[in-house]
Coordinates of C-alpha atoms and ligand atoms in Angstrom, one line a residue:
M554 CA -19.9 -2.2 15.0
N555 CA -22.6 -4.1 12.9
Y556 CA -20.6 -4.5 9.7
A557 CA -23.4 -6.5 8.0
R558 CA -25.3 -3.2 7.7
F559 CA -22.8 -1.8 5.3
L560 CA -22.3 -4.7 2.9
T561 CA -23.9 -4.9 -0.5
A562 CA -25.8 -8.1 -1.3
V563 CA -23.0 -9.0 -3.8
S564 CA -20.3 -8.6 -1.2
A565 CA -22.3 -10.5 1.5
A566 CA -22.8 -13.4 -1.0
R567 CA -19.0 -13.8 -1.6
K568 CA -17.6 -17.1 -0.4
P569 CA -14.0 -18.3 -0.1
S570 CA -12.7 -19.8 -3.3
A571 CA -12.0 -23.5 -2.5
I572 CA -9.0 -23.5 -4.9
R573 CA -7.5 -20.4 -3.4
M574 CA -8.0 -21.8 0.1
L575 CA -6.1 -24.9 -0.9
T576 CA -3.3 -22.8 -2.3
E577 CA -3.1 -20.8 0.9
L578 CA -3.2 -24.0 3.0
Q579 CA -0.4 -25.4 0.9
L580 CA 1.6 -22.2 1.3
R581 CA 1.3 -22.5 5.1
S582 CA 2.2 -26.2 5.1
P583 CA 5.6 -27.8 5.7
P584 CA 7.6 -28.7 2.5
S585 CA 7.0 -32.4 3.5
L586 CA 3.4 -32.0 2.3
I587 CA 2.8 -33.6 -1.1
S588 CA 0.1 -31.7 -2.9
L589 CA -1.8 -33.0 -5.9
A590 CA -4.4 -30.3 -5.3
G591 CA -3.5 -27.0 -6.8
G592 CA -3.7 -26.4 -10.6
A593 CA -0.6 -24.2 -10.4
P594 CA 1.8 -24.5 -13.3
N595 CA 5.2 -26.1 -12.8
P596 CA 7.7 -23.1 -12.5
N597 CA 10.5 -25.3 -14.0
T598 CA 8.7 -24.7 -17.3
F599 CA 9.0 -20.9 -17.0
P600 CA 11.7 -19.3 -19.2
F601 CA 12.9 -16.8 -16.6
Q602 CA 15.8 -18.0 -14.5
S603 CA 17.0 -15.2 -12.2
C604 CA 17.5 -11.4 -12.1
S605 CA 19.2 -8.8 -10.0
I606 CA 17.8 -5.3 -9.6
Q607 CA 20.2 -2.4 -8.9
V608 CA 19.0 0.0 -6.3
K609 CA 20.2 3.6 -6.6
N610 CA 21.9 3.6 -3.1
G611 CA 24.2 0.8 -4.4
D612 CA 22.2 -2.2 -3.0
T613 CA 21.3 -5.1 -5.3
L614 CA 18.1 -7.1 -5.0
M615 CA 18.8 -10.7 -6.0
F616 CA 16.2 -13.1 -7.4
D617 CA 18.1 -16.4 -7.5
E618 CA 16.5 -19.5 -9.1
T619 CA 14.6 -20.4 -6.0
M620 CA 13.3 -16.9 -5.4
M621 CA 12.5 -16.5 -9.1
K622 CA 10.3 -19.7 -9.1
R623 CA 8.4 -18.3 -6.1
A624 CA 8.1 -14.8 -7.7
L625 CA 6.6 -16.3 -10.9
Q626 CA 4.1 -18.4 -9.1
Y627 CA 0.6 -17.8 -7.7
S628 CA 0.5 -16.4 -4.1
A629 CA -1.9 -15.5 -1.3
S630 CA -4.8 -13.3 -2.3
S631 CA -4.3 -11.0 0.7
G632 CA -0.6 -10.4 -0.2
I633 CA 2.7 -12.2 0.4
P634 CA 3.2 -12.6 4.1
E635 CA 6.5 -10.7 4.4
L636 CA 5.2 -7.6 2.7
L637 CA 1.9 -7.7 4.7
S638 CA 3.8 -8.1 8.0
W639 CA 6.2 -5.2 7.1
M640 CA 3.3 -2.9 6.3
K641 CA 1.2 -3.9 9.4
T642 CA 4.2 -3.0 11.6
L643 CA 4.6 0.3 9.7
Q644 CA 0.8 1.1 10.1
K645 CA 1.0 0.3 13.8
D646 CA 4.2 2.4 14.3
L647 CA 2.9 5.3 12.3
H648 CA -0.8 5.4 13.3
N649 CA -1.1 3.3 16.5
P650 CA -4.7 2.3 15.6
P651 CA -6.9 1.5 18.6
T652 CA -8.2 -1.4 16.5
A653 CA -4.8 -3.1 16.4
N654 CA -5.6 -5.0 19.6
Y655 CA -9.4 -5.6 19.1
T656 CA -10.9 -9.0 18.4
A657 CA -11.7 -9.8 14.8
E658 CA -15.5 -9.4 15.2
N659 CA -14.9 -6.1 17.0
G660 CA -13.0 -4.8 14.0
Q661 CA -9.4 -5.8 14.6
M662 CA -7.1 -3.9 12.2
D663 CA -6.3 -6.0 9.2
M664 CA -4.7 -5.3 5.8
C665 CA -4.5 -6.7 2.3
V666 CA -2.3 -5.8 -0.7
T667 CA -4.1 -4.4 -3.8
T668 CA -2.9 -3.6 -7.3
G669 CA -2.6 0.1 -6.6
S670 CA -4.9 1.9 -4.2
Q671 CA -7.1 2.2 -7.3
E672 CA -8.0 -1.5 -7.0
G673 CA -8.5 -1.0 -3.3
L674 CA -10.9 1.9 -3.8
S675 CA -12.9 0.1 -6.5
K676 CA -13.3 -3.0 -4.4
V677 CA -14.2 -1.1 -1.3
F678 CA -16.8 0.9 -3.2
E679 CA -18.3 -2.3 -4.7
M680 CA -18.4 -3.8 -1.2
L681 CA -20.3 -0.9 0.3
V682 CA -22.3 1.0 -2.3
N683 CA -25.7 -0.1 -3.7
P684 CA -27.6 1.7 -6.5
G685 CA -29.5 4.6 -5.0
D686 CA -27.3 4.9 -1.9
N687 CA -26.4 8.4 -0.7
V688 CA -22.6 8.6 -0.5
L689 CA -20.9 11.6 1.2
I690 CA -17.8 13.0 -0.6
D691 CA -16.0 16.3 -0.5
A692 CA -16.1 17.5 -4.2
P693 CA -14.1 18.3 -6.2
T694 CA -12.5 14.9 -5.9
Y695 CA -10.2 12.4 -7.6
S696 CA -11.6 11.6 -11.1
G697 CA -10.6 7.9 -10.6
T698 CA -12.9 7.8 -7.6
L699 CA -15.8 9.3 -9.5
A700 CA -15.1 6.8 -12.3
A701 CA -15.4 3.9 -9.8
L702 CA -18.4 5.3 -7.8
Q703 CA -20.7 6.8 -10.3
P704 CA -21.4 3.6 -12.4
L705 CA -22.6 2.0 -9.2
G706 CA -25.7 4.2 -9.5
C707 CA -25.3 5.9 -6.1
N708 CA -26.2 9.5 -5.3
L709 CA -23.0 11.5 -4.5
V710 CA -23.8 14.0 -1.8
S711 CA -21.3 16.9 -1.8
V712 CA -19.9 18.0 1.5
P713 CA -18.5 21.6 1.6
S714 CA -14.7 21.9 1.8
D715 CA -12.0 24.5 1.6
Q716 CA -8.2 24.5 1.6
Y717 CA -8.2 22.7 4.9
G718 CA -10.4 19.9 3.6
M719 CA -13.9 18.8 4.6
I720 CA -15.8 21.4 6.7
P721 CA -17.3 19.6 9.7
K722 CA -20.1 22.3 10.0
G723 CA -21.0 21.6 6.4
L724 CA -21.1 17.8 7.0
K725 CA -23.3 18.4 10.1
E726 CA -25.7 20.4 8.0
V727 CA -25.8 17.8 5.3
L728 CA -26.4 15.0 7.9
S729 CA -29.2 17.1 9.6
R730 CA -31.5 15.9 6.8
W731 CA -31.6 12.6 8.6
D732 CA -32.1 11.5 12.2
P733 CA -29.3 9.3 13.8
A734 CA -32.0 6.9 14.7
D735 CA -32.6 6.3 11.0
V736 CA -29.5 4.0 11.1
H737 CA -31.8 1.4 12.6
K738 CA -34.3 1.6 9.8
P739 CA -33.3 -0.9 7.1
H740 CA -34.9 1.1 4.2
S741 CA -33.7 4.5 5.4
T742 CA -31.8 6.7 2.8
I743 CA -29.4 7.8 5.5
P744 CA -25.8 7.8 4.2
R745 CA -23.5 4.9 5.4
V746 CA -20.2 5.9 3.7
L747 CA -18.1 9.0 3.6
Y748 CA -15.1 9.3 1.3
T749 CA -12.3 11.8 1.6
I750 CA -8.7 12.5 0.6
P751 CA -7.3 13.9 3.8
N752 CA -3.8 15.0 2.7
G753 CA -2.7 16.8 -0.5
G754 CA -6.1 16.3 -1.9
N755 CA -6.5 15.5 -5.6
P756 CA -7.3 18.0 -7.3
T757 CA -7.4 20.7 -4.6
G758 CA -4.1 20.1 -2.7
A759 CA -6.2 20.5 0.5
S760 CA -5.0 18.9 3.8
M761 CA -7.4 18.3 6.7
T762 CA -6.4 19.7 10.1
A763 CA -6.4 17.3 13.0
Q764 CA -9.2 19.2 14.7
R765 CA -11.4 18.8 11.6
K766 CA -10.7 15.1 11.5
W767 CA -11.7 14.7 15.1
E768 CA -15.0 16.6 14.5
V769 CA -15.7 14.6 11.3
Y770 CA -15.0 11.3 13.2
E771 CA -17.4 12.3 16.0
L772 CA -20.1 13.0 13.4
A773 CA -19.4 9.6 11.8
R774 CA -19.9 8.0 15.3
Q775 CA -23.3 9.8 15.7
Y776 CA -24.5 8.7 12.3
D777 CA -22.7 5.3 12.2
L778 CA -20.8 6.1 9.0
L779 CA -17.8 4.3 7.6
I780 CA -15.0 6.7 6.5
I781 CA -12.9 5.8 3.5
E782 CA -9.6 7.5 4.1
D783 CA -8.0 7.6 0.7
D784 CA -4.4 8.8 1.5
P785 CA -1.9 8.3 -1.3
Y786 CA -0.2 11.6 -0.5
Y787 CA 0.2 10.9 3.3
F788 CA 4.0 10.5 2.7
L789 CA 4.1 13.7 0.7
Q790 CA 3.3 16.0 3.6
F791 CA 5.9 18.8 3.3
D792 CA 6.0 19.6 7.0
K793 CA 6.3 17.5 10.2
P794 CA 4.7 16.4 12.4
W795 CA 2.5 14.7 9.8
A796 CA -1.3 15.1 10.5
P797 CA -2.9 12.3 12.6
T798 CA -4.9 10.0 10.4
F799 CA -8.5 8.9 10.8
L800 CA -7.0 5.4 11.4
S801 CA -5.1 6.7 14.4
M802 CA -8.4 7.9 16.0
D803 CA -10.5 4.9 15.0
V804 CA -11.9 3.7 18.4
D805 CA -15.0 2.1 16.7
G806 CA -13.4 0.3 13.7
R807 CA -15.1 2.5 11.1
I808 CA -12.1 3.6 9.1
I809 CA -11.2 1.9 5.8
R810 CA -7.8 3.4 4.7
T811 CA -6.2 3.1 1.3
D812 CA -2.4 3.6 1.0
S813 CA -0.2 3.6 -2.1
F814 CA 3.4 3.2 -3.0
S815 CA 2.8 4.9 -6.3
K816 CA 4.0 8.4 -5.3
I817 CA 7.0 7.2 -3.3
L818 CA 8.4 4.0 -4.7
S819 CA 6.8 3.3 -8.1
S820 CA 3.5 3.9 -9.8
G821 CA 4.1 1.2 -12.4
L822 CA 4.6 -1.6 -9.9
R823 CA 1.0 -1.1 -8.8
I824 CA 1.3 -1.7 -5.1
G825 CA -1.4 -0.4 -2.8
F826 CA -2.9 -1.4 0.6
V827 CA -6.3 -1.5 2.2
T828 CA -6.2 -1.2 6.0
G829 CA -9.4 -1.7 8.0
P830 CA -11.6 -3.8 10.2
K831 CA -11.0 -7.5 9.6
P832 CA -14.7 -8.3 8.7
L833 CA -14.4 -5.7 5.8
V834 CA -10.9 -6.5 4.7
D835 CA -12.0 -10.2 4.5
R836 CA -14.7 -9.2 2.0
V837 CA -12.2 -7.3 -0.1
V838 CA -9.9 -10.3 -0.2
L839 CA -12.8 -12.6 -1.2
H840 CA -13.4 -10.2 -4.1
I841 CA -9.7 -10.3 -5.0
Q842 CA -9.9 -14.1 -5.0
A843 CA -12.6 -14.0 -7.6
S844 CA -11.0 -11.3 -9.7
T845 CA -7.2 -10.8 -10.0
M846 CA -6.5 -13.6 -7.5
H847 CA -3.6 -11.5 -6.1
T848 CA -1.3 -8.6 -6.9
S849 CA 1.8 -9.6 -8.9
T850 CA 4.0 -11.9 -6.7
F851 CA 7.1 -10.7 -8.5
T852 CA 6.5 -7.0 -7.7
Q853 CA 5.4 -7.7 -4.2
L854 CA 8.7 -9.7 -3.6
M855 CA 10.7 -6.9 -5.2
V856 CA 9.3 -4.3 -3.0
S857 CA 9.4 -6.5 0.1
Q858 CA 13.1 -7.2 -0.5
L859 CA 13.8 -3.5 -0.7
L860 CA 11.8 -2.7 2.4
H861 CA 13.4 -5.4 4.5
R862 CA 16.8 -4.3 3.2
W863 CA 16.1 -0.6 4.1
G864 CA 14.2 -1.2 7.4
Q865 CA 11.6 1.3 8.5
Q866 CA 14.2 4.1 9.1
G867 CA 15.6 3.5 5.6
F868 CA 12.2 3.7 4.2
L869 CA 11.4 7.0 6.1
N870 CA 14.8 8.4 5.0
H871 CA 13.8 7.7 1.4
I872 CA 10.4 9.5 2.0
D873 CA 12.3 12.5 3.3
E874 CA 14.2 12.7 0.0
V875 CA 11.0 12.4 -2.0
I876 CA 9.4 15.2 0.1
E877 CA 12.3 17.5 -0.5
F878 CA 12.0 16.9 -4.3
Y879 CA 8.3 17.8 -4.3
R880 CA 8.7 20.7 -1.9
T881 CA 11.2 22.2 -4.4
Q882 CA 8.8 21.5 -7.3
R883 CA 5.9 23.1 -5.4
D884 CA 8.0 26.2 -4.5
A885 CA 9.0 26.5 -8.2
M886 CA 5.4 26.3 -9.3
L887 CA 4.3 28.8 -6.7
S888 CA 7.0 31.2 -7.7
S889 CA 6.1 31.0 -11.4
A890 CA 2.4 31.3 -10.5
D891 CA 3.2 34.6 -8.6
K892 CA 5.3 35.8 -11.6
W893 CA 2.8 35.0 -14.4
L894 CA -0.7 34.4 -13.0
K895 CA -1.2 36.8 -10.0
D896 CA -3.6 39.0 -12.0
V897 CA -5.6 36.2 -13.7
A898 CA -5.9 33.4 -11.1
E899 CA -6.0 32.7 -7.4
W900 CA -4.8 29.6 -5.4
H901 CA -3.7 28.3 -2.0
S902 CA -0.2 26.8 -1.4
P903 CA -0.6 23.0 -0.9
A904 CA 0.9 21.5 2.3
A905 CA 1.2 18.1 0.6
G906 CA 0.9 16.2 -2.6
M907 CA 1.7 17.3 -6.2
F908 CA -1.2 19.5 -7.3
L909 CA -1.9 23.2 -7.5
W910 CA -5.7 24.0 -7.8
M911 CA -6.1 27.4 -9.5
K912 CA -9.3 29.4 -9.9
L913 CA -9.2 31.4 -13.2
K914 CA -10.5 35.0 -12.6
G915 CA -13.2 36.1 -15.0
I916 CA -13.6 32.7 -16.6
T917 CA -16.9 30.8 -15.9
D918 CA -15.7 27.4 -17.2
S919 CA -12.1 26.4 -18.0
Q920 CA -13.0 23.4 -20.1
Q921 CA -13.0 25.1 -23.6
L922 CA -10.1 27.3 -22.7
I923 CA -7.9 24.4 -21.7
M924 CA -9.0 21.7 -24.2
E925 CA -8.9 24.0 -27.2
K926 CA -6.8 27.1 -26.7
A927 CA -4.3 25.7 -24.3
L928 CA -3.4 22.9 -26.7
E929 CA -2.8 25.6 -29.4
K930 CA -0.4 27.3 -27.0
E931 CA 1.2 23.9 -26.2
V932 CA 0.4 23.9 -22.5
L933 CA -1.8 21.3 -20.9
L934 CA -3.6 21.3 -17.5
V935 CA -6.7 19.5 -16.3
P936 CA -9.9 21.5 -16.5
G937 CA -11.7 21.4 -13.1
G938 CA -14.9 20.0 -14.4
V939 CA -13.5 16.5 -14.6
F940 CA -13.2 16.5 -10.7
M941 CA -16.8 17.7 -10.2
I942 CA -19.7 15.3 -9.4
N943 CA -21.5 16.7 -12.4
S944 CA -18.7 17.2 -15.0
S945 CA -20.9 19.3 -17.2
D946 CA -21.2 21.9 -14.5
P947 CA -19.2 25.0 -15.4
C948 CA -16.0 25.1 -13.3
P949 CA -13.5 28.0 -13.4
Y950 CA -10.7 25.9 -11.9
V951 CA -7.7 24.1 -13.4
R952 CA -5.4 21.5 -11.9
A953 CA -1.7 21.9 -12.4
A954 CA 0.7 19.0 -11.4
F955 CA 4.2 19.9 -10.3
S956 CA 5.4 16.3 -10.3
L957 CA 6.9 15.8 -13.8
S958 CA 8.0 19.1 -15.4
T959 CA 11.2 20.9 -14.5
P960 CA 11.0 24.3 -12.8
Q961 CA 12.0 25.9 -16.2
Q962 CA 9.2 24.0 -18.0
I963 CA 6.7 25.1 -15.3
D964 CA 7.7 28.7 -15.7
E965 CA 7.3 28.6 -19.5
A966 CA 4.0 26.7 -19.2
F967 CA 2.6 29.4 -16.8
K968 CA 3.9 32.1 -19.1
R969 CA 1.9 30.5 -21.9
L970 CA -1.2 30.0 -19.7
S971 CA -1.1 33.7 -18.7
A972 CA -1.1 34.8 -22.3
L973 CA -3.9 32.4 -23.0
I974 CA -6.1 33.6 -20.2
K975 CA -5.5 37.3 -20.9
G976 CA -6.3 36.6 -24.6
A977 CA -9.6 34.9 -23.5
L978 CA -10.7 37.8 -21.2
Ligands
09M225 C1 -6.5 10.5 -4.5 C2 -6.1 9.3 -5.3 N1 -6.4 8.1 -4.9 C3 -6.0 7.0 -5.5 C4 -5.2 7.1 -6.6 C5 -4.7 5.8 -7.3 O1 -3.3 5.6 -7.1 P1 -2.7 4.2 -7.3 O2 -2.2 3.8 -5.9 O3 -1.5 4.4 -8.2 O4 -3.7 3.2 -7.8 C6 -4.8 8.4 -7.1 C7 -3.9 8.5 -8.3 N2 -4.1 9.7 -9.0 C8 -3.7 9.8 -10.3 C9 -3.2 8.8 -11.1 C10 -2.9 9.0 -12.4 C11 -2.4 7.9 -13.2 C12 -2.1 8.1 -14.6 C13 -2.3 9.4 -15.1 C14 -2.7 10.4 -14.4 C15 -3.1 10.2 -13.1 N3 -3.6 11.3 -12.3 O5 -3.8 12.5 -12.8 C16 -3.9 11.1 -11.0 O6 -4.4 12.1 -10.3 C17 -5.2 9.5 -6.4 O7 -4.8 10.8 -6.7

């Protein structure tokens, strides 16, 4: 893969921060090293001494004085080594990426920690997307992605999708506007990047089939595309076996995957991961060096202690408990939808995630209904327009999350929504 082709001028111009390199050199050196280099503060001046964190299963995570001094200090921009190594092992065990054994220049699988996958997405977009670029996405899509992508001045090219995600035939038709040979023409408008949410899509709840992923990956090979696999709901797939990921089929080193602990461990701790070819992950880390420097050392150590305590099987046992919670929530929402909304809306049952995407019958645009009338009736959903490339386009859909409300609250909410829609018709 020629990764230089994909980098923006800004990303290509990034150089290692000398100070950060010194910090990382020091972190790798024996304690006998005396450093007068780093401008790091002396942790003995910090007011925090120690802490212990009670885990629900009875475990206690201890931060003694030594651990606390490390937790409160700067750390490596790519992430603390013990968290990175735990996650690399998990990625290899779950996805067995072909790139795990490649050389660095051939796209060896690498990872970095980011402050939520949101940071990972925004830095990956800023690494790859120039003003005017054609970027392929299956709309409707996550509003946070639109918020990160649209200000970059790119042209978002919508690829048709349905409840099984991106439609390969639709992607092929969109790409037929270009010739694969255009990838060798520096000023060609041919797309270079495709973004998709393969499991429990936000807002649609759609999950791609393995077959569709294979076909999309083959088209990416023909047109030399990078695929950004934004997969925060991977661990919220209700049925096993979980779908094979794009990462698991990445023989070329063209997949950049973002993972998140937000939906399974904590959203407030802000722990996400970028997994991808080393030449590209290196660029993201250089951007981290010049922006946040690194994700909070404390939260990384807290999560790392838990994961090492649990082990991979303990982590997956926790995931199973989380899946059962959201399956129950989903089933409650589907049952209430059948009870109250069958005549006024239509939907598909999501196989993953936390969202139900409903098309309101007889309504052209849900924006006014939701933002004005729904608030009167004290029920709040998200009008579908916020997930569209052009948010002012009329959209008859609404997104309902089944993550926070109780089944009883969901039932009352849909009862109110039903009265609202019938009143509007
Ligand atoms: C597809 C996709 N990709 C990335 C992210 C970012 O997750 P991170 O790892 O926590 O940074 C998300 C998070 N999605 C949402 C977040 C959110 C936060 C406050 C309030 C509402 C929110 N709603 O509604 C959301 O959908 C997502 O759905």
